[in-house]
mmCIF file of C-alpha atoms in Angstrom:
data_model
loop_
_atom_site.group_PDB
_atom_site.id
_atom_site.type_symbol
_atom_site.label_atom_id
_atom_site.label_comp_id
_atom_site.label_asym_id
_atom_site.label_seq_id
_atom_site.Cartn_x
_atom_site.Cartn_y
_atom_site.Cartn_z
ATOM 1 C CA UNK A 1 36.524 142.883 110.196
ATOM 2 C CA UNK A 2 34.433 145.631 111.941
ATOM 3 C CA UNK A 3 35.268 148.257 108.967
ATOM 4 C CA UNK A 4 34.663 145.206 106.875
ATOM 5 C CA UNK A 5 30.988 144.694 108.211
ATOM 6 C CA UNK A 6 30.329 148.847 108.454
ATOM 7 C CA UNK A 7 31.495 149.440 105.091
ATOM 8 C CA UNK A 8 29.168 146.141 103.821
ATOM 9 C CA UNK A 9 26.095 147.871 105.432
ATOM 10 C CA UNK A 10 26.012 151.046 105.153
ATOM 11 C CA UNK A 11 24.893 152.358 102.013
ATOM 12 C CA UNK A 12 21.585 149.332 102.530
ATOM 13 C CA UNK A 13 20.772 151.197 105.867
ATOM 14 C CA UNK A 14 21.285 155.207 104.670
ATOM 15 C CA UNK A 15 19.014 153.826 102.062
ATOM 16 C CA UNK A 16 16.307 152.001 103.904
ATOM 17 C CA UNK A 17 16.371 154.816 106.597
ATOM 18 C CA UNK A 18 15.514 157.419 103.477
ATOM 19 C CA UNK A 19 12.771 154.660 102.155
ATOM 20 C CA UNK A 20 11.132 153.986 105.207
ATOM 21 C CA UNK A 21 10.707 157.753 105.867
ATOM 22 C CA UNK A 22 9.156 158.512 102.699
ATOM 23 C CA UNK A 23 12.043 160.928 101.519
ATOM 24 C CA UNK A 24 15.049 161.362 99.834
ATOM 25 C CA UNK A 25 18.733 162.793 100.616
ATOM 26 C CA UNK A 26 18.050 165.940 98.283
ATOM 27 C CA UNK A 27 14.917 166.117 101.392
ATOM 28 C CA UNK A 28 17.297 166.450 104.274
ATOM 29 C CA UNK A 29 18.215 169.744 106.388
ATOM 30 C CA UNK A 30 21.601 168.302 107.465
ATOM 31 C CA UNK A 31 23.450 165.239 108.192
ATOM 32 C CA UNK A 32 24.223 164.153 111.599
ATOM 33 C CA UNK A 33 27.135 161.148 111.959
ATOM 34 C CA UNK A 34 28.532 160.278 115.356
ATOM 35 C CA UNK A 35 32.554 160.987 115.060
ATOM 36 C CA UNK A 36 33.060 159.575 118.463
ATOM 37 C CA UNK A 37 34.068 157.744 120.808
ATOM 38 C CA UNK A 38 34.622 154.640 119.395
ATOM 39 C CA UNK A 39 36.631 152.509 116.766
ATOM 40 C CA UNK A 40 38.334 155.020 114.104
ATOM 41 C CA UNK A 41 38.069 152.721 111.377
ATOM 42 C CA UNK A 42 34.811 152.037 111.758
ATOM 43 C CA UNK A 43 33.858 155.883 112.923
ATOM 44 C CA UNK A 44 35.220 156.719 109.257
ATOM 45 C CA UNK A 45 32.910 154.564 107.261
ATOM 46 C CA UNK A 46 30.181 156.436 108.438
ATOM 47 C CA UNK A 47 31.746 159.945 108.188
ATOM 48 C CA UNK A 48 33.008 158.913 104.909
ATOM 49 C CA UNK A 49 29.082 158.568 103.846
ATOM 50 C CA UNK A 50 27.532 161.683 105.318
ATOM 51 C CA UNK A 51 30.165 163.975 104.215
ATOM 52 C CA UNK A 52 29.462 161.864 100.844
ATOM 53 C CA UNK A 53 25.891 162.667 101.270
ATOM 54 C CA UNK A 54 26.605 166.104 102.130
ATOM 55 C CA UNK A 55 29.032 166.824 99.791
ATOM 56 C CA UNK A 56 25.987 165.369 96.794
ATOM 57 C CA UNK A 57 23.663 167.706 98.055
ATOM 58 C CA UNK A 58 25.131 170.682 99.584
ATOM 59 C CA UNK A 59 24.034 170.189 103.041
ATOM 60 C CA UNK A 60 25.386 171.126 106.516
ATOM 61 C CA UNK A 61 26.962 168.136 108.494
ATOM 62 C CA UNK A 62 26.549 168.003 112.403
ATOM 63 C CA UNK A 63 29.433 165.884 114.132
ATOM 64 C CA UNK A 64 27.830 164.198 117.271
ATOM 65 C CA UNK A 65 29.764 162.880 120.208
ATOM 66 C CA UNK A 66 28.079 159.478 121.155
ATOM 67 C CA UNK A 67 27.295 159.957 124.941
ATOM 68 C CA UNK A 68 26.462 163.379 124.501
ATOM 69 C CA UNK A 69 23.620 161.771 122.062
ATOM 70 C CA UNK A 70 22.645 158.928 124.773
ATOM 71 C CA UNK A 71 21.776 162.403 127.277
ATOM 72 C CA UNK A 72 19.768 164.272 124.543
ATOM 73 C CA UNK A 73 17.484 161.345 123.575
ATOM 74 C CA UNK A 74 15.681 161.945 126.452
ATOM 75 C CA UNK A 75 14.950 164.871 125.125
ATOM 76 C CA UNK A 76 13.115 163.234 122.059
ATOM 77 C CA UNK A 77 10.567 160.988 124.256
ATOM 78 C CA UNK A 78 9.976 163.767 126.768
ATOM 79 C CA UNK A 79 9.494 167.008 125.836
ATOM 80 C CA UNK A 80 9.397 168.736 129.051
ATOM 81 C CA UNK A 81 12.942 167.945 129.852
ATOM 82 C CA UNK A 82 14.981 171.009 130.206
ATOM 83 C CA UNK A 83 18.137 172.590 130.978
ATOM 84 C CA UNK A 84 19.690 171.607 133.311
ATOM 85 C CA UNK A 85 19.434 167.729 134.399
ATOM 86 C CA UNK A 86 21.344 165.065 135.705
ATOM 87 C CA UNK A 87 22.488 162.072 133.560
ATOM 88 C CA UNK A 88 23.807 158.935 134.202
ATOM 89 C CA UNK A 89 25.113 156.917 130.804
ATOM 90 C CA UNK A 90 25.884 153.571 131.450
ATOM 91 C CA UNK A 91 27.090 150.726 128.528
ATOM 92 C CA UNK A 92 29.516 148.450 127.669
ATOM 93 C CA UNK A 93 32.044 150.956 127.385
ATOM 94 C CA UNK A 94 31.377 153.615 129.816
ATOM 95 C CA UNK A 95 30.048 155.029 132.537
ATOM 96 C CA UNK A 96 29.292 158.487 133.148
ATOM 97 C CA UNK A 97 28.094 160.614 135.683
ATOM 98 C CA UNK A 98 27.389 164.523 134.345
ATOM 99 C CA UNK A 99 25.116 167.449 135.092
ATOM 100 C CA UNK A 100 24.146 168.870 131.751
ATOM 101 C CA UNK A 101 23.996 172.635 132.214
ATOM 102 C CA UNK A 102 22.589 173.486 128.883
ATOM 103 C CA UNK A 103 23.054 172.702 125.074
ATOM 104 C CA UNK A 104 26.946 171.478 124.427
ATOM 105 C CA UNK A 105 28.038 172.521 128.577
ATOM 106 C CA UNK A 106 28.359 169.798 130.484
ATOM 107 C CA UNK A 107 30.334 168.797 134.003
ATOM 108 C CA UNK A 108 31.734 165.493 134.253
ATOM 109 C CA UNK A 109 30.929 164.646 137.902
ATOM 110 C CA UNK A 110 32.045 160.541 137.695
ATOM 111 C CA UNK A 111 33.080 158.391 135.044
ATOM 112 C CA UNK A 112 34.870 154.601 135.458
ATOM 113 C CA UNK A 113 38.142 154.447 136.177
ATOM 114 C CA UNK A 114 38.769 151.353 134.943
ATOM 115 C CA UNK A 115 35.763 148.815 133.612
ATOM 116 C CA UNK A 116 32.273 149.987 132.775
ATOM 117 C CA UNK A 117 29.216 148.084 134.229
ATOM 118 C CA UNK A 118 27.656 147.051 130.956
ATOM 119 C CA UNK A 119 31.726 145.181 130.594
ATOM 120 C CA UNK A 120 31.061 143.517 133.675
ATOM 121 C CA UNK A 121 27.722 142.272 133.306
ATOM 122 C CA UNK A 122 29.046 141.071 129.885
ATOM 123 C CA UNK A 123 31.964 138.868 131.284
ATOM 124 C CA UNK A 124 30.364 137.978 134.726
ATOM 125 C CA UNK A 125 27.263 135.942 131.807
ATOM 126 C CA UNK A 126 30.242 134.259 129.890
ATOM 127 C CA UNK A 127 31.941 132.819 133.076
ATOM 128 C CA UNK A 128 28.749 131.640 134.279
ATOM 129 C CA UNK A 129 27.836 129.683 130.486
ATOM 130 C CA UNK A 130 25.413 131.749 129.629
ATOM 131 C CA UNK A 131 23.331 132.653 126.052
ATOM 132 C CA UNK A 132 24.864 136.063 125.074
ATOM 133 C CA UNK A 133 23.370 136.287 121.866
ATOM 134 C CA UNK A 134 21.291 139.353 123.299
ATOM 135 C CA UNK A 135 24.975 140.307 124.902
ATOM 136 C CA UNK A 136 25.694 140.117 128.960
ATOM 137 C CA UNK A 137 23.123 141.632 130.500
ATOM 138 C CA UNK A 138 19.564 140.659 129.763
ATOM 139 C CA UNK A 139 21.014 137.113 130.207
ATOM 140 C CA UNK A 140 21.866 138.142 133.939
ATOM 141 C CA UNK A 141 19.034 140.037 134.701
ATOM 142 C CA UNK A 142 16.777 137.076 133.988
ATOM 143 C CA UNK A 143 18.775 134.367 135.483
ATOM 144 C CA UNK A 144 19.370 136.503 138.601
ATOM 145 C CA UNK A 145 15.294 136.489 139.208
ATOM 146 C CA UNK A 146 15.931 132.616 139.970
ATOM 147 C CA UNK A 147 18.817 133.632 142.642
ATOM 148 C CA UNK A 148 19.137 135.060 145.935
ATOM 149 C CA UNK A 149 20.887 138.181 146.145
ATOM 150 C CA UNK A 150 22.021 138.215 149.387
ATOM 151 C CA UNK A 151 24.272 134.646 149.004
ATOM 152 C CA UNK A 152 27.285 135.506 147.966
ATOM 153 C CA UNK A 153 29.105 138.529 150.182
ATOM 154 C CA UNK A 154 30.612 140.614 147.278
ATOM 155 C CA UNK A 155 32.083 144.166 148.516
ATOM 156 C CA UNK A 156 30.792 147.064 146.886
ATOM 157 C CA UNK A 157 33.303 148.624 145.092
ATOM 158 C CA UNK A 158 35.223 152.092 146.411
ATOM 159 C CA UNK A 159 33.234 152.407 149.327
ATOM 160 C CA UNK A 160 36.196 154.006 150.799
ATOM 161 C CA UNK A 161 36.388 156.741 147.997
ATOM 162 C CA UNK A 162 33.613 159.927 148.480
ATOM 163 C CA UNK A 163 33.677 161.119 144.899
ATOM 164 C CA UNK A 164 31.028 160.066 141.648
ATOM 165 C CA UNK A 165 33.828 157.487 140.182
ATOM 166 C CA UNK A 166 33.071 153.968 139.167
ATOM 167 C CA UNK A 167 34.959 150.876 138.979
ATOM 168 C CA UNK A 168 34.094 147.241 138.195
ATOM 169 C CA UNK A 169 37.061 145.551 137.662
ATOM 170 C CA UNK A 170 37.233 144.451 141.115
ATOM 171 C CA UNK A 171 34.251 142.856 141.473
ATOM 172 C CA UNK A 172 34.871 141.081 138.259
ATOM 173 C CA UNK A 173 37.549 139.453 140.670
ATOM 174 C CA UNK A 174 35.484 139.067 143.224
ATOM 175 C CA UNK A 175 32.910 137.315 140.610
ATOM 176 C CA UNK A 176 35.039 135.052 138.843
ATOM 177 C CA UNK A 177 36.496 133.763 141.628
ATOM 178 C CA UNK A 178 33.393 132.521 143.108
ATOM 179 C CA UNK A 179 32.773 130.968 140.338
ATOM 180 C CA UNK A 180 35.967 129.288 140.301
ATOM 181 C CA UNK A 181 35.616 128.174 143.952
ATOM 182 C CA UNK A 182 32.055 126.331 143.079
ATOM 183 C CA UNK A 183 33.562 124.791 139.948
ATOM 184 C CA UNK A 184 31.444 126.011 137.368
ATOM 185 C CA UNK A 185 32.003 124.841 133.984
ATOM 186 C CA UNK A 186 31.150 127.432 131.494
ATOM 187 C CA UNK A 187 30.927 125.081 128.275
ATOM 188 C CA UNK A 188 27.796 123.493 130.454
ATOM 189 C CA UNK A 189 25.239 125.689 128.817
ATOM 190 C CA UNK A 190 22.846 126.946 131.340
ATOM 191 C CA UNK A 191 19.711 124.615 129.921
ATOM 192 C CA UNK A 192 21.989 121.557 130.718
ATOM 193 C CA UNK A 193 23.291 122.576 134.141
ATOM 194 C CA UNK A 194 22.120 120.328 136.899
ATOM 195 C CA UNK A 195 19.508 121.759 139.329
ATOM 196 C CA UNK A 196 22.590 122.302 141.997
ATOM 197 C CA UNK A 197 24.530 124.008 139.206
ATOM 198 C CA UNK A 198 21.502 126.447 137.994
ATOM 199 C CA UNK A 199 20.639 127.081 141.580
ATOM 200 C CA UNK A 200 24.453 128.471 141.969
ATOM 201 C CA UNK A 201 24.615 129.904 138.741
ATOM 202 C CA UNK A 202 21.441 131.745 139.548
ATOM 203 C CA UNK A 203 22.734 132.634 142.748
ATOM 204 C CA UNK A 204 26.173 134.601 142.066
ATOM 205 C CA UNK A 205 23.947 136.305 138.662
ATOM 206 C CA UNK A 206 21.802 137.829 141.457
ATOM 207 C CA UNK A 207 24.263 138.687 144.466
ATOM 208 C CA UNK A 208 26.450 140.372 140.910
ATOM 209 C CA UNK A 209 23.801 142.399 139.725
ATOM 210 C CA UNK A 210 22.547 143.878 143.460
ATOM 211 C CA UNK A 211 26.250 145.062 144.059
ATOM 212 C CA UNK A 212 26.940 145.787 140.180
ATOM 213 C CA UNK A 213 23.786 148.405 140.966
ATOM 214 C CA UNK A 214 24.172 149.090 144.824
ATOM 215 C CA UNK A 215 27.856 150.823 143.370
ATOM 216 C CA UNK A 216 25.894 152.728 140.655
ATOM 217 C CA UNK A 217 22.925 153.814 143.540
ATOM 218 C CA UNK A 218 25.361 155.156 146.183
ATOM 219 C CA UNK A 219 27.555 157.198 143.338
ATOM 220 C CA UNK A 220 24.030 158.868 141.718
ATOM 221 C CA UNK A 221 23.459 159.733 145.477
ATOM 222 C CA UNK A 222 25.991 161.579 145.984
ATOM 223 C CA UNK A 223 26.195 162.827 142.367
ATOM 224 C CA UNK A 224 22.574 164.317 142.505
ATOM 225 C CA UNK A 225 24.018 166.245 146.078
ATOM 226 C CA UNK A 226 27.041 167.787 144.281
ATOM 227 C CA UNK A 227 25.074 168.858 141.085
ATOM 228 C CA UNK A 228 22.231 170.355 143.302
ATOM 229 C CA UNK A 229 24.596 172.534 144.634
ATOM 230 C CA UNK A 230 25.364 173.946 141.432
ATOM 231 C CA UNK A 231 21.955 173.742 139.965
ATOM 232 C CA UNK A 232 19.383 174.021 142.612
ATOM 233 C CA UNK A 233 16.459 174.099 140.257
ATOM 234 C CA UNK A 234 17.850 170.320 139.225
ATOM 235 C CA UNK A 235 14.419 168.499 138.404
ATOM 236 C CA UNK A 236 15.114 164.965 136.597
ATOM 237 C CA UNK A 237 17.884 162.128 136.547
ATOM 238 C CA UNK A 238 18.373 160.666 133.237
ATOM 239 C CA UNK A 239 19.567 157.271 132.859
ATOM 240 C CA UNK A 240 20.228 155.919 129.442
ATOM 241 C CA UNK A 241 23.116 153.860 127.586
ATOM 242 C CA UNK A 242 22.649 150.286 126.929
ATOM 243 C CA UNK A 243 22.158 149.075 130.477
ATOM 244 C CA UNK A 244 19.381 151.645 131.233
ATOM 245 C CA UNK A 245 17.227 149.005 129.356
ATOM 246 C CA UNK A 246 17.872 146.914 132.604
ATOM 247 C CA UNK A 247 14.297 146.818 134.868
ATOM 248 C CA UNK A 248 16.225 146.053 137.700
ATOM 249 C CA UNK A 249 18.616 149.364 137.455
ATOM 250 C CA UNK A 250 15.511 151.356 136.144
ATOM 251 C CA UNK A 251 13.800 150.055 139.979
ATOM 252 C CA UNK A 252 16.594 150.578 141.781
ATOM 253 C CA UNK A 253 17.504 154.169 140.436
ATOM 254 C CA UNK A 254 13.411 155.146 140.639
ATOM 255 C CA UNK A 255 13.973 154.692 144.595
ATOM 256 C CA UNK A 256 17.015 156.993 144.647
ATOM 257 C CA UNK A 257 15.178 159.826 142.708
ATOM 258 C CA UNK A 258 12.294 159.525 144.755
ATOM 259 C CA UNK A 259 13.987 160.249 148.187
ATOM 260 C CA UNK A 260 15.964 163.228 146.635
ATOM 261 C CA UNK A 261 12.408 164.362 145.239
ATOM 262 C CA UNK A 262 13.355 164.065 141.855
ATOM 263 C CA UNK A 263 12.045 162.361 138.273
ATOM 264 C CA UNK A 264 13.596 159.712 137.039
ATOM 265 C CA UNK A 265 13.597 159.960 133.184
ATOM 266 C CA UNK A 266 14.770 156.528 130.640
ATOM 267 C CA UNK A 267 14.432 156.539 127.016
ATOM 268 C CA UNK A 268 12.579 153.674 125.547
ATOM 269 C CA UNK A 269 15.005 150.188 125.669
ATOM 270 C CA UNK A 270 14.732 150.697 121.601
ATOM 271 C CA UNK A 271 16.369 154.066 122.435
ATOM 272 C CA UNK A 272 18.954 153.060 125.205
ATOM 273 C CA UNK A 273 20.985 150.699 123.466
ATOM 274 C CA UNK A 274 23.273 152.229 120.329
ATOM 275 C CA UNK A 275 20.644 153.709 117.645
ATOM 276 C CA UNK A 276 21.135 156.095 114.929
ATOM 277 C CA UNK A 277 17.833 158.017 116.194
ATOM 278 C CA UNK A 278 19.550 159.572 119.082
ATOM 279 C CA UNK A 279 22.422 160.669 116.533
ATOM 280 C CA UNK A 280 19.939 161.987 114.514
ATOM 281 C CA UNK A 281 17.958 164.260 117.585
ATOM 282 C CA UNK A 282 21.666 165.371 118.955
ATOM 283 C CA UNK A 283 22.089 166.452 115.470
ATOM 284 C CA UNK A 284 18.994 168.374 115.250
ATOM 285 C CA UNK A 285 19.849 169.827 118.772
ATOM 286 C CA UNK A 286 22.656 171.526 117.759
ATOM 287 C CA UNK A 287 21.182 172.259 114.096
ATOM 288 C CA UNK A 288 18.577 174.436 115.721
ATOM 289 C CA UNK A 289 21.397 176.416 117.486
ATOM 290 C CA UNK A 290 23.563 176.948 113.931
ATOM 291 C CA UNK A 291 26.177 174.713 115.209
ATOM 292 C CA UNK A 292 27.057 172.642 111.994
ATOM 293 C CA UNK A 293 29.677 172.701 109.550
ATOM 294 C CA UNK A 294 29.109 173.654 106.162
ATOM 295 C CA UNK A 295 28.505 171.355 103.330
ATOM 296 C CA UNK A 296 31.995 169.237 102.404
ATOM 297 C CA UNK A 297 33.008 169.543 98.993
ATOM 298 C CA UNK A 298 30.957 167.671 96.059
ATOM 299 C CA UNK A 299 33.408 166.065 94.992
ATOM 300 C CA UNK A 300 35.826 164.492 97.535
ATOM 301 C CA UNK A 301 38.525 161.931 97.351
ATOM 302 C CA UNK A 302 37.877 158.340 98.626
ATOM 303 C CA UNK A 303 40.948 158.316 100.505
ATOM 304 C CA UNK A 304 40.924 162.241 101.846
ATOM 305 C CA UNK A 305 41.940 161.934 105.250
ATOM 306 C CA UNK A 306 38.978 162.394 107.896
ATOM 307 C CA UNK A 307 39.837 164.101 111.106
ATOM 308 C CA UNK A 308 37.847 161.921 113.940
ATOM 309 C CA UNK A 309 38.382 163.111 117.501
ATOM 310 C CA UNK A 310 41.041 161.379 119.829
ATOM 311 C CA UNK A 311 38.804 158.607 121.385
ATOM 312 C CA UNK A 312 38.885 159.172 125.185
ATOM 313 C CA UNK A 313 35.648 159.983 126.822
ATOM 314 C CA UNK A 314 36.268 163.040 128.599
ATOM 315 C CA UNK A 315 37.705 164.845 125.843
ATOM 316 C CA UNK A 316 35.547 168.396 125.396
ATOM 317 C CA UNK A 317 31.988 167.570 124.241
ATOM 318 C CA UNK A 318 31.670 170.833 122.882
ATOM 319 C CA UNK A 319 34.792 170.573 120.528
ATOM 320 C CA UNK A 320 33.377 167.572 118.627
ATOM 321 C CA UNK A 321 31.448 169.619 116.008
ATOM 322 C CA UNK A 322 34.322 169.928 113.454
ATOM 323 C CA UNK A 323 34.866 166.736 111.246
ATOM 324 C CA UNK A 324 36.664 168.757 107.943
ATOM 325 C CA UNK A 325 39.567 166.630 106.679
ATOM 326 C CA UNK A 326 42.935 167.144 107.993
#
């Protein structure tokens, strides 16, 4: 169904992008597509269409890794960012912890070991009954203003473990059954809960979210230590992925920064959650530095297969620039 929808809408969206920017493909430099992480079937619809694209015009195509791209956008909205910086990519998916040493070298210093944050926040606002049309987390975040954080006594997770790791799955445990134990119905829809039943609600959203974020403070801590130790001209933290958009991680991470005497740096919210424009900047990135693969053939068959990356996060960043057919 997901191949279904991509396939459905992509040539409307290559072709409003082109509109909307006053050009057309013949225009282009190159064409940037992100070949991973993510769902294969759906990664090839849109590699399928740039190296269509590319093919039609005889341009270079840029293959972009997807949380390499949610580091670089910084780069867009500040242009005093530089070499090297700390960033901390945080979505549904993943979470990552890495010290980006320049252009395509970067150490991985954390990542989860089991569920990501933005996964968490997701499932911790559908046991609780709550609107996820905007998905998990701006649905907690706002309920958890009502709350008090201090309430419910959830552990933070792996205190016991010095390294940059993250986990969540255990204080999805932790979450679920406290909700259990107050017998919370979550078919009640939060606008017809009872006062009582808000009040609770309201109350595990906001003793969730200071944990969920207490885990990600002490691990950026310690992070920012280690990579100052290899890079002691480290100026910034960069926070982006979906969850960046969160004011209540932004806050919380600002006060970190601030008492290692460094600059915190988000990407607009437009710019944190998934968007082709940091695919596009990553692309231009590593166009600038003539790392792109030549223009595909003009004429290629529909079903030629398309090499996309095995889909695990810490395979090699800088190996993700070849997406030729097998």
């Amino acid at each position: 169904m997901a191949e279904a929808a991509h396939a459905e809408a992509i040539d409307p969206v290559v072709e409003k992008a082109l509109s909307e920017a006053n050009l057309t493909a013949r225009d282009l430099s190159a064409v940037a597509v992100t070949i991973g992480p993510g769902l294969s079937l759906c990664l090839r619809v849109g590699v399928r269409k740039a190296r269509n694209i590319a093919g039609l015009f005889s341009k270079p195509i840029v293959g972009v890794h997807h949380m390499e791209a949610h580091a670089l956008v910084a780069r867009l909205v500040q242009q005093d960012l530089q070499f090297p910086f700390l960033a901390l990519l945080i979505s549904g998916g993943h979470n990552l912890l890495i010290l980006a040493q320049s252009l395509g070298q970067y150490v991985q210093l954390g990542t989860t070991i089991d569920d990501a944050i933005g996964e968490a926040y997701d499932k911790t606002a559908k046991w609780l009954g709550l609107d996820m049309r905007r998905s998990g987390g701006p649905a907690i975040e706002q309920l958890a203003l009502e709350g008090d954080a201090e309430s419910v006594k959830f552990s933070t997770p792996m205190k016991q473990h010095k390294d940059c790791n993250f986990s969540y799955a255990g204080l999805k445990t932790q979450v679920r059954l406290a909700i259990e134990s107050r017998k919370i119905n979550a078919q009640i829809p939060l606008s017809s809960a009872t006062t009582q039943d808000r009040s609770e609600r309201a109350d595990i959203a906001a003793s969730f979210q200071r944990v969920a974020v207490l885990h990600l403070e002490e691990r950026c801590e310690r992070a920012i230590d280690w990579a100052m130790e290899m890079e002691p001209s480290l100026k910034y933290l960069v926070v982006s992925g979906g969850v960046a958009s969160n004011k209540y991680v932004r806050s919380r991470l600002d006060q970190v920064v601030k008492r290692k005497s460094l600059e915190l740096v988000c990407p607009p919210a437009s710019l944190c959650t998934d968007n082709g424009v940091m695919i596009a900047w990553t692309g231009i990135e590593h166009f600038r530095m003539g790392r792109f693969d030549p223009p595909p053939p003009a004429e290629e068959p529909d079903d030629a297969m398309i090499y996309i990356p095995p889909n695990v996060v810490n395979y090699p960043w800088n190996t993700f620039r070849c997406i030729g057919p097998l």
